[in-house]
Amino acid sequence: MTEIAVFNGNGVVQDIVIVVLTILAIQVFIMINDLIKSKELLSTTVTRKFIHIVAAPIYIFMWALYSGDSSSRYISLIVPGLFAVQFILIGLGIIKNEPFVATM
């Protein structure tokens, strides 16, 4: 893992920033994918496959940017944890997010 000079050795702050950037990158990809689907440039089946093929590598690519502190491995779990919680809440009917469900 790498220490980025901007964070002056503060690994926790660096890791939290990377979590936010990872979530934003995945969300932007999902939005672009949804736009492609809504313009009917590709079928729903293909756009779903793109999400599954690209979202995890985005997450994995960002691993290299974490600080490498002992807490990094736990902080990085926030990303899949948030998506899992979102899926659970949608599945239980606690929150509604039809565009998200349609995209997935």
Coordinates of N, CA and C in Angstrom, one line a residue:
M1 N 0.8 -1.2 0.0 CA 0.0 0.0 0.0 C 0.9 1.2 0.0
T2 N 0.3 2.4 -0.2 CA 1.1 3.6 -0.4 C 0.7 4.7 0.6
E3 N 1.6 5.4 1.0 CA 1.4 6.6 1.8 C 1.4 7.8 0.8
I4 N 0.3 8.5 0.7 CA 0.2 9.7 -0.2 C 0.6 10.9 0.6
A5 N 1.6 11.7 0.1 CA 2.2 12.8 0.8 C 1.2 13.9 1.3
V6 N 0.1 14.1 0.5 CA -0.9 15.1 0.9 C -1.4 14.9 2.3
F7 N -1.5 13.6 2.7 CA -2.1 13.3 4.0 C -1.1 13.3 5.2
N8 N 0.2 13.7 4.9 CA 1.2 13.8 5.9 C 1.3 12.6 6.9
G9 N 1.2 11.4 6.4 CA 1.3 10.3 7.3 C 0.0 9.9 8.0
N10 N -1.1 10.6 7.8 CA -2.3 10.3 8.6 C -3.1 9.3 7.7
G11 N -2.8 8.0 8.0 CA -3.3 6.9 7.3 C -4.8 6.8 7.3
V12 N -5.4 7.0 8.5 CA -6.9 6.9 8.7 C -7.6 7.9 7.7
V13 N -7.1 9.1 7.7 CA -7.7 10.1 6.9 C -7.6 9.7 5.4
Q14 N -6.4 9.3 5.0 CA -6.1 8.8 3.7 C -7.1 7.7 3.3
D15 N -7.3 6.7 4.2 CA -8.1 5.6 3.9 C -9.6 6.0 3.8
I16 N -10.0 6.9 4.6 CA -11.4 7.4 4.5 C -11.6 8.1 3.2
V17 N -10.7 8.9 2.8 CA -10.8 9.6 1.5 C -10.9 8.6 0.4
I18 N -10.1 7.6 0.4 CA -10.1 6.5 -0.6 C -11.4 5.8 -0.6
V19 N -12.0 5.6 0.6 CA -13.4 5.0 0.6 C -14.4 5.8 -0.1
V20 N -14.3 7.1 0.2 CA -15.3 8.1 -0.5 C -15.0 8.1 -2.0
L21 N -13.8 8.1 -2.4 CA -13.5 8.1 -3.8 C -13.9 6.8 -4.5
T22 N -13.8 5.7 -3.8 CA -14.2 4.4 -4.4 C -15.7 4.4 -4.6
I23 N -16.4 4.9 -3.6 CA -17.9 4.9 -3.6 C -18.3 5.8 -4.8
L24 N -17.7 7.0 -4.9 CA -18.0 7.9 -6.0 C -17.7 7.3 -7.3
A25 N -16.6 6.6 -7.5 CA -16.2 6.0 -8.8 C -17.3 5.0 -9.2
I26 N -17.7 4.2 -8.2 CA -18.6 3.1 -8.5 C -20.0 3.7 -8.8
Q27 N -20.4 4.7 -8.1 CA -21.7 5.4 -8.3 C -21.7 6.1 -9.7
V28 N -20.6 6.7 -10.1 CA -20.5 7.4 -11.4 C -20.6 6.3 -12.5
F29 N -19.9 5.2 -12.3 CA -20.0 4.1 -13.3 C -21.4 3.6 -13.4
I30 N -22.1 3.4 -12.3 CA -23.5 3.0 -12.3 C -24.4 4.0 -13.0
M31 N -24.2 5.3 -12.8 CA -25.0 6.3 -13.5 C -24.7 6.3 -15.0
I32 N -23.5 6.1 -15.4 CA -23.2 6.1 -16.8 C -23.8 4.8 -17.4
N33 N -23.7 3.7 -16.7 CA -24.4 2.5 -17.1 C -25.9 2.6 -17.3
D34 N -26.5 3.3 -16.3 CA -27.9 3.6 -16.4 C -28.3 4.5 -17.5
L35 N -27.5 5.4 -17.8 CA -27.7 6.3 -19.0 C -27.7 5.5 -20.3
I36 N -26.7 4.6 -20.4 CA -26.6 3.8 -21.6 C -27.8 2.9 -21.7
K37 N -28.3 2.4 -20.6 CA -29.5 1.6 -20.6 C -30.7 2.4 -21.0
S38 N -30.8 3.6 -20.4 CA -32.0 4.4 -20.7 C -32.1 4.9 -22.1
K39 N -30.9 5.1 -22.8 CA -30.9 5.5 -24.2 C -31.0 4.3 -25.1
E40 N -31.2 3.1 -24.5 CA -31.3 1.8 -25.2 C -30.2 1.5 -26.2
L41 N -29.0 1.9 -25.7 CA -27.8 1.6 -26.5 C -27.4 0.2 -26.3
L42 N -27.7 -0.3 -25.1 CA -27.4 -1.7 -24.8 C -28.6 -2.3 -24.0
S43 N -28.7 -3.6 -24.0 CA -29.8 -4.2 -23.3 C -29.6 -4.2 -21.8
T44 N -30.6 -4.4 -21.0 CA -30.5 -4.5 -19.6 C -29.6 -5.6 -19.2
T45 N -29.7 -6.7 -19.9 CA -28.8 -7.8 -19.5 C -27.3 -7.5 -19.7
V46 N -27.0 -6.8 -20.8 CA -25.6 -6.4 -21.0 C -25.1 -5.4 -20.0
T47 N -26.0 -4.4 -19.7 CA -25.6 -3.4 -18.7 C -25.4 -3.9 -17.3
R48 N -26.3 -4.9 -16.9 CA -26.1 -5.6 -15.6 C -24.7 -6.3 -15.6
K49 N -24.4 -7.0 -16.7 CA -23.1 -7.7 -16.7 C -22.0 -6.7 -16.6
F50 N -22.1 -5.5 -17.2 CA -21.0 -4.5 -17.1 C -20.8 -4.1 -15.7
I51 N -21.9 -3.9 -15.0 CA -21.8 -3.5 -13.6 C -21.1 -4.6 -12.8
H52 N -21.4 -5.8 -13.0 CA -20.8 -6.9 -12.2 C -19.3 -7.1 -12.6
I53 N -19.0 -6.8 -13.9 CA -17.6 -7.0 -14.4 C -16.7 -5.8 -13.9
V54 N -17.3 -4.6 -13.8 CA -16.5 -3.4 -13.6 C -16.4 -2.9 -12.2
A55 N -17.5 -3.1 -11.4 CA -17.6 -2.5 -10.1 C -16.6 -3.1 -9.1
A56 N -16.4 -4.4 -9.1 CA -15.4 -5.0 -8.2 C -14.0 -4.6 -8.6
P57 N -13.6 -4.6 -9.9 CA -12.3 -4.2 -10.2 C -12.0 -2.7 -9.8
I58 N -13.0 -1.9 -9.9 CA -12.8 -0.5 -9.4 C -12.4 -0.5 -7.9
Y59 N -13.1 -1.3 -7.1 CA -12.9 -1.5 -5.7 C -11.5 -2.0 -5.5
I60 N -11.1 -3.1 -6.2 CA -9.8 -3.7 -6.1 C -8.7 -2.8 -6.5
F61 N -8.9 -2.0 -7.6 CA -7.9 -1.1 -8.1 C -7.6 0.0 -7.0
M62 N -8.6 0.4 -6.2 CA -8.4 1.4 -5.2 C -7.6 0.9 -4.0
W63 N -7.5 -0.4 -3.9 CA -6.7 -1.0 -2.7 C -5.3 -0.4 -2.7
A64 N -4.7 -0.2 -3.8 CA -3.3 0.3 -3.9 C -3.2 1.7 -3.3
L65 N -4.3 2.4 -3.2 CA -4.2 3.8 -2.7 C -4.4 3.9 -1.1
Y66 N -4.8 2.8 -0.5 CA -4.9 2.8 1.0 C -3.6 2.9 1.6
S67 N -3.5 3.4 2.8 CA -2.3 3.7 3.5 C -1.4 2.5 3.9
G68 N -2.1 1.4 4.1 CA -1.4 0.2 4.5 C -1.3 0.1 6.1
D69 N -1.9 1.1 6.8 CA -2.0 1.0 8.2 C -2.8 -0.3 8.6
S70 N -2.6 -0.7 9.8 CA -3.4 -1.9 10.3 C -4.9 -1.7 10.2
S71 N -5.3 -0.5 10.2 CA -6.8 -0.2 10.2 C -7.3 -0.2 8.7
S72 N -6.4 -0.1 7.8 CA -6.8 0.0 6.4 C -7.7 -1.1 5.9
R73 N -7.4 -2.4 6.3 CA -8.2 -3.5 5.9 C -9.6 -3.4 6.4
Y74 N -9.8 -2.8 7.6 CA -11.2 -2.7 8.1 C -11.9 -1.5 7.5
I75 N -11.2 -0.4 7.3 CA -11.8 0.8 6.7 C -12.2 0.5 5.3
S76 N -11.4 -0.3 4.5 CA -11.8 -0.7 3.2 C -13.1 -1.5 3.1
L77 N -13.4 -2.2 4.2 CA -14.7 -3.0 4.2 C -15.9 -2.1 4.2
I78 N -15.8 -0.8 4.4 CA -16.9 0.1 4.4 C -17.6 0.0 3.1
V79 N -16.8 0.0 2.0 CA -17.4 0.0 0.7 C -18.4 -1.1 0.4
P80 N -17.9 -2.4 0.5 CA -18.9 -3.5 0.2 C -19.9 -3.5 1.3
G81 N -19.6 -3.1 2.5 CA -20.6 -3.1 3.6 C -21.7 -2.2 3.3
L82 N -21.4 -1.0 2.8 CA -22.5 0.0 2.5 C -23.4 -0.6 1.4
F83 N -22.8 -1.2 0.4 CA -23.6 -1.7 -0.7 C -24.5 -2.9 -0.2
A84 N -23.9 -3.7 0.7 CA -24.7 -4.8 1.3 C -25.8 -4.3 2.1
V85 N -25.6 -3.3 2.9 CA -26.7 -2.7 3.8 C -27.8 -2.1 2.9
Q86 N -27.4 -1.5 1.8 CA -28.3 -0.9 0.9 C -29.2 -2.0 0.2
F87 N -28.6 -3.1 -0.2 CA -29.3 -4.2 -0.8 C -30.3 -4.8 0.3
I88 N -29.8 -4.9 1.5 CA -30.7 -5.5 2.5 C -31.9 -4.6 2.8
L89 N -31.6 -3.3 2.9 CA -32.7 -2.3 3.2 C -33.7 -2.3 2.1
I90 N -33.3 -2.4 0.8 CA -34.2 -2.4 -0.3 C -35.0 -3.7 -0.3
G91 N -34.3 -4.8 0.0 CA -34.9 -6.1 0.0 C -36.0 -6.2 1.1
L92 N -35.8 -5.6 2.2 CA -36.7 -5.6 3.3 C -37.8 -4.6 3.1
G93 N -37.7 -3.7 2.1 CA -38.7 -2.7 1.8 C -38.6 -1.5 2.7
I94 N -37.5 -1.4 3.4 CA -37.3 -0.2 4.3 C -37.0 1.0 3.5
I95 N -36.3 0.9 2.5 CA -36.0 2.0 1.6 C -36.4 1.6 0.2
K96 N -36.7 2.6 -0.7 CA -37.1 2.3 -2.0 C -36.1 3.0 -2.9
N97 N -35.6 2.3 -3.9 CA -34.7 2.9 -4.9 C -34.9 2.1 -6.2
E98 N -36.0 2.4 -6.9 CA -36.3 1.7 -8.1 C -35.3 1.8 -9.2
P99 N -34.7 3.0 -9.4 CA -33.6 3.0 -10.4 C -32.4 2.1 -10.1
F100 N -32.1 2.0 -8.8 CA -31.0 1.1 -8.4 C -31.3 -0.3 -8.6
V101 N -32.6 -0.7 -8.3 CA -33.0 -2.1 -8.4 C -33.1 -2.4 -9.9
A102 N -33.6 -1.5 -10.7 CA -33.7 -1.7 -12.2 C -32.3 -1.9 -12.8
T103 N -31.3 -1.1 -12.3 CA -30.0 -1.2 -12.8 C -29.3 -2.5 -12.4
M104 N -29.6 -3.0 -11.2 CA -28.9 -4.2 -10.8 C -29.7 -5.4 -11.3

